[in-house]
């Protein structure tokens, strides 16, 4: 399959589209809006290029700018597009009661994330009753596969050749996310996840904030989503972790079965 980088070099105008798409992702990942400076830095673009692209997107209604704060946020056209796309891609209504049940039974924050190319995107968050919480993940937040527990669970159950291709495409994981995300330690965690059935992130994104994730499969057995739990470290100790893992896997299996039944 032709890589996205190759396509951008060979398709006229593809680079501009890719830059605009990257800005849209960054804007939608910022719940309270994002500044021009932050967007330019995160997209690795100049301020002038970023402003020009955002202005063009605003004309089309895809982004908007708060006149009081000058922060950029999703525009009304994105809502309309999303409403139409939801009928094909959205499983939040199928999953919401399962995510809520997971939060109630474990007392931890529970999430549903979906795979989007080489990333996971959080779709649903349900707070648990335990008063100390982790705020690493919320709706719209993206992580590369293999970084957060949801993405680690998904990556673990992809075919070996897809895992190899992913790691080849992303040599920057170690530099950006730290030594535990180098190829050797990441492959070790992938093997452990596949053997255990669920992924464990022992505070690798934010110290003291742990997460566990379990893949959710489509009718063809592809890991396209994941359920996950996050919380403070002492709540994920060896005396409790296996119980949390079993509960998580049971809910993930329930959601996989529901998705398969709903899409027949």
Short mmCIF file of C-alpha atoms in Angstrom, two decimals, residues 19 33 45 53 59 61 66 74 99 136 143 152 154 157 159 178 188 193 199 219 241 255:
data_model
loop_
_atom_site.label_atom_id
_atom_site.label_comp_id
_atom_site.label_asym_id
_atom_site.label_seq_id
_atom_site.Cartn_x
_atom_site.Cartn_y
_atom_site.Cartn_z
CA UNK A 19 -1.41 20.50 6.54
CA UNK A 33 -9.76 26.18 21.95
CA UNK A 45 4.40 25.29 10.61
CA UNK A 53 -4.70 27.86 6.47
CA UNK A 59 -14.28 30.66 5.42
CA UNK A 61 -16.99 26.85 8.27
CA UNK A 66 -13.54 33.21 19.46
CA UNK A 74 -14.16 23.52 15.62
CA UNK A 99 -18.39 2.30 29.27
CA UNK A 136 -4.52 12.23 30.75
CA UNK A 143 -2.21 9.32 20.94
CA UNK A 152 -1.07 -0.47 22.91
CA UNK A 154 -4.96 -2.27 19.48
CA UNK A 157 -3.57 -7.53 18.10
CA UNK A 159 -1.01 -8.70 12.25
CA UNK A 178 10.82 8.51 26.03
CA UNK A 188 8.21 -6.47 24.82
CA UNK A 193 -0.22 -7.50 26.16
CA UNK A 199 -2.39 -3.64 27.97
CA UNK A 219 -16.90 -8.68 12.75
CA UNK A 241 -4.76 -5.24 38.63
CA UNK A 255 -18.91 -4.59 23.12
#
